[in-house]
Short mmCIF file of C-alpha atoms in Angstrom, two decimals:
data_model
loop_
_atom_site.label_atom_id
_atom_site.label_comp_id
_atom_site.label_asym_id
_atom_site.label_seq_id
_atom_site.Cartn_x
_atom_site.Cartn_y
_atom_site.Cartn_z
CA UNK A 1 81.87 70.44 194.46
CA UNK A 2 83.41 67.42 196.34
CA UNK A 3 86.63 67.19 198.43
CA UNK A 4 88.86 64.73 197.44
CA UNK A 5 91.63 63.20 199.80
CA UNK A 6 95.04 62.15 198.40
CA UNK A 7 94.13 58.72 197.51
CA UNK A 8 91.04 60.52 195.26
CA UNK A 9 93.01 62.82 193.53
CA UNK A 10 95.73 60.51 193.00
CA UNK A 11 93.08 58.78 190.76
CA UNK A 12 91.64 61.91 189.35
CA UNK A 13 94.79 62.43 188.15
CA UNK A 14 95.52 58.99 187.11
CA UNK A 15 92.28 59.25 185.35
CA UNK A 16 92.77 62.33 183.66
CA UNK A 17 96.44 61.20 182.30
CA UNK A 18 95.30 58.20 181.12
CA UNK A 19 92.49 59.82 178.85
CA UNK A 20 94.90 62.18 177.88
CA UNK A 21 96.02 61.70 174.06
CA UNK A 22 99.36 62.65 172.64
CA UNK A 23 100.59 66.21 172.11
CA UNK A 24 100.30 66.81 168.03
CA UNK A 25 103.68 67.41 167.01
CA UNK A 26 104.73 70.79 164.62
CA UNK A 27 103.74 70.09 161.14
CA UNK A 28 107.11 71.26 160.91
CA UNK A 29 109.49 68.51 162.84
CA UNK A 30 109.55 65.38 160.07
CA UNK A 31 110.70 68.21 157.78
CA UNK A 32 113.51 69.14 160.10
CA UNK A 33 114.19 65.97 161.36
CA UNK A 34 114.62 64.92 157.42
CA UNK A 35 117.43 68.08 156.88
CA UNK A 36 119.03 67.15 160.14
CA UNK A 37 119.66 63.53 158.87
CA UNK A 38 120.39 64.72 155.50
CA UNK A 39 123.04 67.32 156.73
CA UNK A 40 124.70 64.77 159.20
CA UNK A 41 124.91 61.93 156.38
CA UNK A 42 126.55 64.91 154.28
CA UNK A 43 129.19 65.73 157.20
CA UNK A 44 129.23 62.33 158.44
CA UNK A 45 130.50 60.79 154.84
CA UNK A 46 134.37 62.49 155.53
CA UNK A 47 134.34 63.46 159.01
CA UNK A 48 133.01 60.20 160.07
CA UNK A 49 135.84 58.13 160.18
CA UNK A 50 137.02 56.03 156.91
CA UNK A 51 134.01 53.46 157.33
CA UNK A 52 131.58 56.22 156.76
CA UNK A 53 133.63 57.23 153.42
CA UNK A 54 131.25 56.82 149.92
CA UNK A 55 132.48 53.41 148.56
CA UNK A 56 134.26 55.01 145.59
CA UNK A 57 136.12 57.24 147.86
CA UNK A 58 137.72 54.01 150.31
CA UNK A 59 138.17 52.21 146.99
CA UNK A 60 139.92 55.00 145.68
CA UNK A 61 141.96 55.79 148.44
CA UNK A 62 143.44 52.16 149.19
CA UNK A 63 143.94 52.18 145.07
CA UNK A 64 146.35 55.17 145.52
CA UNK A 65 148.01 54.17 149.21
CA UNK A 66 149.01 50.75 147.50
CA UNK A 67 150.30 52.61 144.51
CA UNK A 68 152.61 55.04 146.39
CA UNK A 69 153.83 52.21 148.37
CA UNK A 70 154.45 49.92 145.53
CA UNK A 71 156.23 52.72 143.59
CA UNK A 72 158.35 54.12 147.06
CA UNK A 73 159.62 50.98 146.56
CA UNK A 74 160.84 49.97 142.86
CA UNK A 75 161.28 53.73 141.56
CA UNK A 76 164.90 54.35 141.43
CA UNK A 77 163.77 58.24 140.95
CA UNK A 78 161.79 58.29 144.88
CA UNK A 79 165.52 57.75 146.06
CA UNK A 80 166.20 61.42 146.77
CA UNK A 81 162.53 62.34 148.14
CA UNK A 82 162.88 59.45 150.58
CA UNK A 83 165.91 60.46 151.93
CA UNK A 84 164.73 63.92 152.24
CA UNK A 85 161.99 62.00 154.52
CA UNK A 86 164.67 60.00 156.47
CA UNK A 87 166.81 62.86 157.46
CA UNK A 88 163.58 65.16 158.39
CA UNK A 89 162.68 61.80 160.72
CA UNK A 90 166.35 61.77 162.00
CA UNK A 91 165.94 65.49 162.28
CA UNK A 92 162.80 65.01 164.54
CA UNK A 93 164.44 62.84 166.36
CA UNK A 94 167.41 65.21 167.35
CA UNK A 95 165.24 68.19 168.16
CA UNK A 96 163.02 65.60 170.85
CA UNK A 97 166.63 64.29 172.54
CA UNK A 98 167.60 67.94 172.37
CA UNK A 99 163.97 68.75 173.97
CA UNK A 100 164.83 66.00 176.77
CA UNK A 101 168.20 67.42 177.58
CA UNK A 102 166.44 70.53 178.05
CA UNK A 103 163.99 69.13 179.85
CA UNK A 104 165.95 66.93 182.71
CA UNK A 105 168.13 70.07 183.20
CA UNK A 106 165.17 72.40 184.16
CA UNK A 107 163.73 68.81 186.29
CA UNK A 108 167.53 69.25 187.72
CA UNK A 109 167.82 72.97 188.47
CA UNK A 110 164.30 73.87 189.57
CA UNK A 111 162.65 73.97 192.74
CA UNK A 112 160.23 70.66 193.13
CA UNK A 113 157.13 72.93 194.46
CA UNK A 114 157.81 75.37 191.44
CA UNK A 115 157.61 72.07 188.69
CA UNK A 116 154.31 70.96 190.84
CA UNK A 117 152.55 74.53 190.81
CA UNK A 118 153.60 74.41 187.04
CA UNK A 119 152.25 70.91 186.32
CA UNK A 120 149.16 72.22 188.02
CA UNK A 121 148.56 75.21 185.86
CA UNK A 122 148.77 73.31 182.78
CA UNK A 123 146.14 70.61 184.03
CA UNK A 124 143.91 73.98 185.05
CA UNK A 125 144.70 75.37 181.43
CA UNK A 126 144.05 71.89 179.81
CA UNK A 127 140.80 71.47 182.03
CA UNK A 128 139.63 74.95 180.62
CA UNK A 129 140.81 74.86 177.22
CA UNK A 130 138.81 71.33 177.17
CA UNK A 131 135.59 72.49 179.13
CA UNK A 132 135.59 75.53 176.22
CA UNK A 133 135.83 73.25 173.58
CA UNK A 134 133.40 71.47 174.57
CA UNK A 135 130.77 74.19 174.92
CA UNK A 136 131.93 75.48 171.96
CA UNK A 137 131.02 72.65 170.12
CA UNK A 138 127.88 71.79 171.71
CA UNK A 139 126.72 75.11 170.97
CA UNK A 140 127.35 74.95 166.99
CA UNK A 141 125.92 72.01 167.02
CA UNK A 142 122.72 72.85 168.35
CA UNK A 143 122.46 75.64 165.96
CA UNK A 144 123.94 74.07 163.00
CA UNK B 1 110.43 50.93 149.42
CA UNK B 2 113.66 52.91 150.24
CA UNK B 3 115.00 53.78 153.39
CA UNK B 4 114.91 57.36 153.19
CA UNK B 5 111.37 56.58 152.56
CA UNK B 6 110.86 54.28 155.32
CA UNK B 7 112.38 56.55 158.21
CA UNK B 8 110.05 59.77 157.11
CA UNK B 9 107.24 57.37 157.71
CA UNK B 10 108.64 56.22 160.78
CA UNK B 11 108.89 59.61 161.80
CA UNK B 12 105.55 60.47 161.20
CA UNK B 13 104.67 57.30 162.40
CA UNK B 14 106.30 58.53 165.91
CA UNK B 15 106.78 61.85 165.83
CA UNK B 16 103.49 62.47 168.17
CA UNK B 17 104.46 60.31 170.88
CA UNK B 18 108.34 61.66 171.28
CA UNK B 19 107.29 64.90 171.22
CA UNK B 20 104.55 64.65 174.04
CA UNK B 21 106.94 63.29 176.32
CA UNK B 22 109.56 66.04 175.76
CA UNK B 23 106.81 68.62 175.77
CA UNK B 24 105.15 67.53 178.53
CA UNK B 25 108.84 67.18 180.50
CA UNK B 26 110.42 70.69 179.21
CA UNK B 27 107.15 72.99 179.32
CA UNK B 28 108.29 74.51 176.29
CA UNK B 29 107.08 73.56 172.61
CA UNK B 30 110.36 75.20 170.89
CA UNK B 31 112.73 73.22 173.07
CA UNK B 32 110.98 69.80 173.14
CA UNK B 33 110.80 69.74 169.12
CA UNK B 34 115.01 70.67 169.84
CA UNK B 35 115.00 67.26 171.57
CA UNK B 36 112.26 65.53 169.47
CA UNK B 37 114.32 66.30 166.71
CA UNK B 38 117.76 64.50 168.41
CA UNK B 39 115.39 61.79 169.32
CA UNK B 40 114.90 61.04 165.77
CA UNK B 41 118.64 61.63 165.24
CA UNK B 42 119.48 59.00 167.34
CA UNK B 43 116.67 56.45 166.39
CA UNK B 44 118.44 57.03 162.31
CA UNK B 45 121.95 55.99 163.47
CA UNK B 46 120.11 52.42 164.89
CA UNK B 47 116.94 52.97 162.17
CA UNK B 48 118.34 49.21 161.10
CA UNK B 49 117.74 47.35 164.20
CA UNK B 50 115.43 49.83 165.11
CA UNK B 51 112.28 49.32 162.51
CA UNK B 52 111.44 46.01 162.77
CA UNK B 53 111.68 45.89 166.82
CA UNK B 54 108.35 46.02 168.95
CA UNK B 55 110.39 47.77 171.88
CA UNK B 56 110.57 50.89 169.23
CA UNK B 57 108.22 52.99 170.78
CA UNK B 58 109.98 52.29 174.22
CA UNK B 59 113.03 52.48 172.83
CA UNK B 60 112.23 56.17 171.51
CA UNK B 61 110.15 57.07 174.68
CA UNK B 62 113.35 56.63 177.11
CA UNK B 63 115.65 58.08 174.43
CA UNK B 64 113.12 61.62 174.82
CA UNK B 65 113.03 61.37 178.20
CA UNK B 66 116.93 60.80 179.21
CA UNK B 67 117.71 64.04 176.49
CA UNK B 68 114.90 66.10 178.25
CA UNK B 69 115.96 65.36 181.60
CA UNK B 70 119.59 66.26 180.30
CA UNK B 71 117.90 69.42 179.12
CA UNK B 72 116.30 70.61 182.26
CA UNK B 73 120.03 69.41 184.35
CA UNK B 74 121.38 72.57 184.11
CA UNK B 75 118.67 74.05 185.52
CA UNK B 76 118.62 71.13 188.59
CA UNK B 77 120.33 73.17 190.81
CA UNK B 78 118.04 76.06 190.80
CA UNK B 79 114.78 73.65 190.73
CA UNK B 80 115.90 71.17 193.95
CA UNK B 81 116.69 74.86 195.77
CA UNK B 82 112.83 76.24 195.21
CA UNK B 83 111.69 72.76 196.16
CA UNK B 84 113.39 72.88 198.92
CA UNK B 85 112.56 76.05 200.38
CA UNK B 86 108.81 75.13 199.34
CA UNK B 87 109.07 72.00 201.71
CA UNK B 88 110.91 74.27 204.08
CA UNK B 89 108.02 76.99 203.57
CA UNK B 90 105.35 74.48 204.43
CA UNK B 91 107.13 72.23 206.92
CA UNK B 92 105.41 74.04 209.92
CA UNK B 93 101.84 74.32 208.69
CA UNK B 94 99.47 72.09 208.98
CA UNK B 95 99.61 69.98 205.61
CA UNK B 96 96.36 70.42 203.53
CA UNK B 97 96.77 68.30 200.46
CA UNK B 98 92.47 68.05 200.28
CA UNK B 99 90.95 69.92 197.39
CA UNK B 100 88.04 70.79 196.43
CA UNK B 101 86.75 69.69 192.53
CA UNK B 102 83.74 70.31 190.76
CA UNK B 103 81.99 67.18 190.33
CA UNK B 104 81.76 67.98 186.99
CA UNK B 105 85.50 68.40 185.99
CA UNK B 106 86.37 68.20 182.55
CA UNK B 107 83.56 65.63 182.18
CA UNK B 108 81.30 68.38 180.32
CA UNK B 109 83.56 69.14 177.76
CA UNK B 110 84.37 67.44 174.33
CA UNK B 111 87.61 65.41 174.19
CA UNK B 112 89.71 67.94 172.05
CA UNK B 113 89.10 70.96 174.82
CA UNK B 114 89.64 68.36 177.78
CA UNK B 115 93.01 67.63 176.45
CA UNK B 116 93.79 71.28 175.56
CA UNK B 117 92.78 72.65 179.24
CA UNK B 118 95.04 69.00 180.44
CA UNK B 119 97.89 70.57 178.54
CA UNK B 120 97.34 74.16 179.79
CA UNK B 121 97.16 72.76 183.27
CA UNK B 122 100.42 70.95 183.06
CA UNK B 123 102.59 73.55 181.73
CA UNK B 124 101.42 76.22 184.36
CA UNK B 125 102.91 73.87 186.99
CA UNK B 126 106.24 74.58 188.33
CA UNK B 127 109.02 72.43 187.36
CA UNK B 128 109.91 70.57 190.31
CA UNK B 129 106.37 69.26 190.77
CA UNK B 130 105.51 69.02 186.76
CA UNK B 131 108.20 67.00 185.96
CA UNK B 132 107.86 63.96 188.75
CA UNK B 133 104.10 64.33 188.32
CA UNK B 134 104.65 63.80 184.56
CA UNK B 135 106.97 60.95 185.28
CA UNK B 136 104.82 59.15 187.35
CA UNK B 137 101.61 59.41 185.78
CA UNK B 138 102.46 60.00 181.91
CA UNK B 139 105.04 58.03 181.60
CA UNK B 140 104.74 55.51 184.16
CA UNK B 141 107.78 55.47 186.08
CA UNK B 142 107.67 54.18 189.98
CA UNK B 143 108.21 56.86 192.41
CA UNK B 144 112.05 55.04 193.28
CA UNK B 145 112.97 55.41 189.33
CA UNK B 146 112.05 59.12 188.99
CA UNK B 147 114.34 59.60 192.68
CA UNK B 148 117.05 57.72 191.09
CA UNK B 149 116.25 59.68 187.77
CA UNK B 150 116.37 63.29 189.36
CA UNK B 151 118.67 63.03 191.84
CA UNK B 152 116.55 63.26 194.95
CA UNK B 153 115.49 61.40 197.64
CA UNK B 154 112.28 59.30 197.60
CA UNK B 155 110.07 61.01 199.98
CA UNK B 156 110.60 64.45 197.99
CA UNK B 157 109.46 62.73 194.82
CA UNK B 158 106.20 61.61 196.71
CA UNK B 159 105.83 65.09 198.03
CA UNK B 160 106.61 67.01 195.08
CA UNK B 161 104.33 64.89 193.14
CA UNK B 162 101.51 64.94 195.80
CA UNK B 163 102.15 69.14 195.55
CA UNK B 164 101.68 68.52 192.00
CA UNK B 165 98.46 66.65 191.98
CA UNK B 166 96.69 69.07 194.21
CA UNK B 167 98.03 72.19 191.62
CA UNK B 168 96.70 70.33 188.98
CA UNK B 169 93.29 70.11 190.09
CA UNK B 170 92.74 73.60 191.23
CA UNK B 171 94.65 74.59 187.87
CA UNK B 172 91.75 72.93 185.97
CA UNK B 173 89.14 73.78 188.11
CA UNK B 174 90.23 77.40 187.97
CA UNK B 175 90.58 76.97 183.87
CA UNK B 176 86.98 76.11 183.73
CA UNK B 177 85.61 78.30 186.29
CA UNK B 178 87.76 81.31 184.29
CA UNK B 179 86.15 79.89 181.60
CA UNK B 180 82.88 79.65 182.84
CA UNK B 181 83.20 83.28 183.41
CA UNK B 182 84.01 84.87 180.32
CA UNK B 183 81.36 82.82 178.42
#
């Protein structure tokens, strides 16, 4: 037996971590890394964003936008479905000046501290909603 | 050759190294092939740049150590309490960091059960002194990284990792000496 001080078994150490080789890794993790990357390139294709989309698919989908756009245009027979859009747009519209009526009369009639305890809540709510979200989704994603 | 191709050799190519670090950080086999795995992850969303670069293995070596650490976070609290009350615990006594080694430690046995009892050794630490320890002398951080990397102040690193050393030894010293024993 010998006593070692902390400069000795510093270098023991050292020594010993030096020698040491890498840790094998499971037979089975290329095989799972493999699925992982094949299952993300599978989600990732359409919930990726429209970069990520198969080449057919963007081509496809820019074909069809133009179209619609091109024929909104010169078809005499889109007249009526395009108003139906401009009036539900006008419609919107209302309802959110309605909503802001609404809205500056409660701002009018109600106590400031009661609007701040109320703006207050919803942050909390937001905050929490978010936070479970959050876990939520980390959580199927580690076992997905 | 085609890229799908080219990353499962990559993987297998790196697949040892990743994993050591994250093993050797979380303790646990199940859990560091969990991060080995988003490792790999990662390194296929960059595989382009990735491949042909010489700073790969360093590249994928930080990457496994930043989603360890991340790992073990949530248990940070709970580890920088019990090391804590262990500095608090040994604050009045005198400090005996000398141990005693057989001269012959590990240097009797063949290189596969040196790194086995290594391994052993490591895992039976305690957290807050196996992961600094493995910081410092695995992957070769500097005693001011690993404080800035854990969240705690310099001279705690140096003492948790001292603590560490000394555990070490007498772990492997007590492996062979159990060992010794039962053959």
């Amino acid at each position: 037996m010998s006593r070692l001080d902390p400069e000795g078994l510093e270098r023991l150490v050292g020594q010993i971590a030096r020698s040491q080789p890498p840790r094998r890794a499971p037979a089975t993790l290329q095989a799972r890394v493999l699925d992982a990357v094949a299952r993300q390139d599978r989600r990732s294709a359409w919930t990726g964003g429209f970069d990520r989309w198969p080449a057919a698919a963007r081509i496809a989908f820019a074909v069809l936008t133009l179209a619609a756009a091109v024929a909104s245009a010169r078809l005499p027979g889109l007249a009526t479905p395009l108003a139906a859009v401009r009036e539900f747009v006008f419609g919107l519209a209302s309802a959110g000046a309605l909503g802001h009526l609404i809205f500056e009369t409660a701002v009018r009639a109600l106590p400031a501290a009661w609007l701040c305890a109320a703006a207050a809540a919803l942050v909390t709510l937001y905050a929490a909603v978010a936070a479970l979200f959050s876990l939520t989704h980390r959580s199927l994603g580690r076992h997905s | 050759m085609n890229a799908a191709v080219e990353f499962a050799d990559f993987v297998l190519a790196y697949q040892d190294t990743v994993f050591s670090t994250a093993a050797r950080l979380l303790g646990d086999d199940a859990q560091a092939e969990d991060v080995a795995q988003e490792v790999f992850l990662r390194a296929y969303e960059r595989f382009e740049s990735l491949r042909d670069s010489p700073a790969c293995g360093g590249w994928l070596k930080t990457v496994a150590r930043h989603l360890a650490l991340n790992h073990l976070s949530r248990y940070r609290r709970r580890w920088r309490m019990f090391s804590e009350v262990a500095t608090a615990d040994d604050g009045g006594e005198a400090q005996e960091f000398d141990v005693a080694v057989p001269d012959t430690l590990l240097r009797d046995l063949d290189e596969h059960e040196r790194a086995r009892r290594t391994e052993a050794a490591l895992r039976a630490l305690p957290e807050h002194q196996r992961v600094p320890l493995v910081l410092f002398h695995f992957e070769e951080m500097s005693y001011a990284d690993i404080a800035a990397a854990l969240g705690i102040s310099l001279a705690k690193v140096k003492i948790d990792i001292l603590r560490g050393r000394v555990a070490l030894a007498r772990a492997l010293a007590d492996l062979g000496a159990g060992e010794r024993g039962t053959s």
